[in-house]
PDB file of C-alpha atoms in Angstrom:
ATOM      1  CA  MET A   1      41.830 -69.593  35.704  1.00 90.00           C
ATOM      2  CA  VAL A   2      38.931 -68.652  37.990  1.00 91.00           C
ATOM      3  CA  GLU A   3      36.049 -66.671  36.559  1.00 97.00           C
ATOM      4  CA  THR A   4      35.187 -63.335  38.167  1.00 98.00           C
ATOM      5  CA  GLU A   5      31.960 -61.495  38.853  1.00 97.00           C
ATOM      6  CA  THR A   6      31.437 -57.763  39.026  1.00 98.00           C
ATOM      7  CA  TYR A   7      29.773 -55.760  41.773  1.00 98.00           C
ATOM      8  CA  THR A   8      29.051 -52.090  41.241  1.00 97.00           C
ATOM      9  CA  ILE A   9      29.241 -49.404  43.897  1.00 97.00           C
ATOM     10  CA  GLU A  10      27.593 -46.057  43.203  1.00 97.00           C
ATOM     11  CA  GLY A  11      28.475 -43.008  45.284  1.00 97.00           C
ATOM     12  CA  PRO A  12      26.115 -40.228  46.344  1.00 97.00           C
ATOM     13  CA  ASP A  13      27.466 -37.990  43.554  1.00 97.00           C
ATOM     14  CA  GLY A  14      26.854 -40.631  40.890  1.00 97.00           C
ATOM     15  CA  ASP A  15      30.448 -41.814  40.598  1.00 98.00           C
ATOM     16  CA  VAL A  16      30.686 -45.552  39.984  1.00 98.00           C
ATOM     17  CA  GLU A  17      33.303 -48.170  40.853  1.00 97.00           C
ATOM     18  CA  GLU A  18      33.207 -51.732  39.598  1.00 97.00           C
ATOM     19  CA  ILE A  19      34.756 -54.379  41.838  1.00 97.00           C
ATOM     20  CA  GLN A  20      35.860 -57.756  40.481  1.00 97.00           C
ATOM     21  CA  LEU A  21      35.678 -60.722  42.843  1.00 98.00           C
ATOM     22  CA  PRO A  22      36.362 -64.384  42.106  1.00 98.00           C
ATOM     23  CA  SER A  23      33.130 -66.159  41.228  1.00 97.00           C
ATOM     24  CA  GLY A  24      31.895 -68.191  44.181  1.00 95.00           C
ATOM     25  CA  LEU A  25      33.833 -66.248  46.814  1.00 97.00           C
ATOM     26  CA  VAL A  26      30.783 -64.294  47.971  1.00 97.00           C
ATOM     27  CA  ASP A  27      28.831 -67.556  48.272  1.00 96.00           C
ATOM     28  CA  ILE A  28      31.333 -68.816  50.859  1.00 96.00           C
ATOM     29  CA  PHE A  29      30.242 -66.036  53.219  1.00 96.00           C
ATOM     30  CA  ALA A  30      26.508 -66.206  52.479  1.00 96.00           C
ATOM     31  CA  GLU A  31      23.934 -67.828  54.672  1.00 93.00           C
ATOM     32  CA  GLN A  32      21.336 -69.947  52.914  1.00 94.00           C
ATOM     33  CA  GLY A  33      19.054 -67.753  50.822  1.00 93.00           C
ATOM     34  CA  GLU A  34      21.087 -64.592  51.394  1.00 95.00           C
ATOM     35  CA  GLU A  35      21.507 -62.365  48.364  1.00 96.00           C
ATOM     36  CA  PRO A  36      25.090 -61.862  47.166  1.00 96.00           C
ATOM     37  CA  THR A  37      24.713 -58.071  47.258  1.00 97.00           C
ATOM     38  CA  ASP A  38      23.740 -58.296  50.942  1.00 97.00           C
ATOM     39  CA  VAL A  39      26.907 -60.282  51.634  1.00 97.00           C
ATOM     40  CA  VAL A  40      29.068 -57.708  49.845  1.00 97.00           C
ATOM     41  CA  GLY A  41      27.257 -54.923  51.734  1.00 97.00           C
ATOM     42  CA  ASP A  42      27.862 -56.690  55.049  1.00 97.00           C
ATOM     43  CA  ILE A  43      31.571 -56.958  54.331  1.00 97.00           C
ATOM     44  CA  VAL A  44      31.767 -53.290  53.338  1.00 97.00           C
ATOM     45  CA  VAL A  45      30.085 -52.247  56.606  1.00 98.00           C
ATOM     46  CA  GLN A  46      32.365 -54.548  58.618  1.00 97.00           C
ATOM     47  CA  ALA A  47      35.488 -53.227  56.902  1.00 97.00           C
ATOM     48  CA  PHE A  48      34.615 -49.568  57.407  1.00 97.00           C
ATOM     49  CA  ALA A  49      33.637 -50.161  61.044  1.00 97.00           C
ATOM     50  CA  GLN A  50      36.911 -51.948  61.764  1.00 94.00           C
ATOM     51  CA  GLN A  51      39.026 -49.371  59.945  1.00 95.00           C
ATOM     52  CA  ALA A  52      37.294 -46.442  61.686  1.00 95.00           C
ATOM     53  CA  HIS A  53      37.845 -48.190  65.013  1.00 93.00           C
ATOM     54  CA  VAL A  54      41.552 -48.587  64.291  1.00 92.00           C
ATOM     55  CA  VAL A  55      41.972 -44.951  63.236  1.00 91.00           C
ATOM     56  CA  VAL A  56      40.238 -43.628  66.350  1.00 90.00           C
ATOM     57  CA  HIS A  57      41.293 -46.089  69.044  1.00 85.00           C
ATOM     58  CA  HIS A  58      44.662 -47.405  67.929  1.00 84.00           C
ATOM     59  CA  ALA A  59      46.294 -44.350  66.331  1.00 78.00           C
ATOM     60  CA  GLU A  60      49.204 -42.578  67.933  1.00 81.00           C
ATOM     61  CA  GLY A  61      48.508 -39.103  69.267  1.00 80.00           C
ATOM     62  CA  GLU A  62      45.356 -37.011  69.392  1.00 83.00           C
ATOM     63  CA  VAL A  63      42.396 -37.927  67.230  1.00 78.00           C
ATOM     64  CA  PRO A  64      40.322 -35.041  65.863  1.00 80.00           C
ATOM     65  CA  GLY A  65      36.790 -34.892  67.290  1.00 76.00           C
ATOM     66  CA  ASP A  66      35.192 -35.229  63.877  1.00 90.00           C
ATOM     67  CA  LEU A  67      36.870 -38.620  63.441  1.00 91.00           C
ATOM     68  CA  GLU A  68      35.462 -39.744  66.776  1.00 91.00           C
ATOM     69  CA  GLU A  69      31.994 -38.650  65.610  1.00 93.00           C
ATOM     70  CA  LEU A  70      32.411 -40.548  62.329  1.00 95.00           C
ATOM     71  CA  ASN A  71      33.489 -43.643  64.240  1.00 94.00           C
ATOM     72  CA  ASP A  72      30.541 -43.360  66.620  1.00 94.00           C
ATOM     73  CA  GLU A  73      28.123 -43.143  63.691  1.00 97.00           C
ATOM     74  CA  MET A  74      29.816 -46.086  61.956  1.00 97.00           C
ATOM     75  CA  GLU A  75      29.416 -48.117  65.146  1.00 95.00           C
ATOM     76  CA  ASN A  76      25.701 -47.207  65.140  1.00 97.00           C
ATOM     77  CA  ILE A  77      25.378 -48.291  61.499  1.00 98.00           C
ATOM     78  CA  PHE A  78      27.147 -51.564  62.316  1.00 97.00           C
ATOM     79  CA  GLU A  79      24.846 -52.289  65.252  1.00 97.00           C
ATOM     80  CA  GLU A  80      21.714 -51.470  63.223  1.00 98.00           C
ATOM     81  CA  ARG A  81      22.796 -53.828  60.452  1.00 97.00           C
ATOM     82  CA  PHE A  82      23.980 -56.759  62.571  1.00 97.00           C
ATOM     83  CA  GLY A  83      22.020 -56.385  65.811  1.00 96.00           C
ATOM     84  CA  VAL A  84      25.166 -56.476  67.927  1.00 96.00           C
ATOM     85  CA  SER A  85      27.585 -53.760  68.972  1.00 94.00           C
ATOM     86  CA  LEU A  86      30.961 -53.521  67.275  1.00 94.00           C
ATOM     87  CA  ALA A  87      32.618 -53.966  70.678  1.00 92.00           C
ATOM     88  CA  ASP A  88      30.764 -57.246  71.224  1.00 92.00           C
ATOM     89  CA  ALA A  89      31.500 -58.433  67.685  1.00 92.00           C
ATOM     90  CA  MET A  90      35.198 -57.655  68.048  1.00 87.00           C
ATOM     91  CA  GLY A  91      35.442 -58.981  71.582  1.00 86.00           C
ATOM     92  CA  HIS A  92      36.863 -55.791  73.064  1.00 79.00           C
ATOM     93  CA  SER A  93      35.895 -52.214  73.781  1.00 70.00           C
ATOM     94  CA  HIS A  94      37.535 -48.936  74.725  1.00 69.00           C
TER      95      HIS A  94
END
């Protein structure tokens, strides 16, 4: 059986979630010298950016304006973190 390691996420209200990941999995995605918490943070930002994109650009029907604003801000956060736009990273734009 594979060992696991725990990462802790703390919300702005102090609520805490512990996430178990297989030991060594984070290392697969790390560049040399990169901290494991940075890797986990990168994946969280990527996941939220992709999911927000899907909700806004690939949903059926009208999308409320506040969701478009949230998506726009998430795209800004993505670009600040990775130095490339989400559209460029995904290979398509809307």
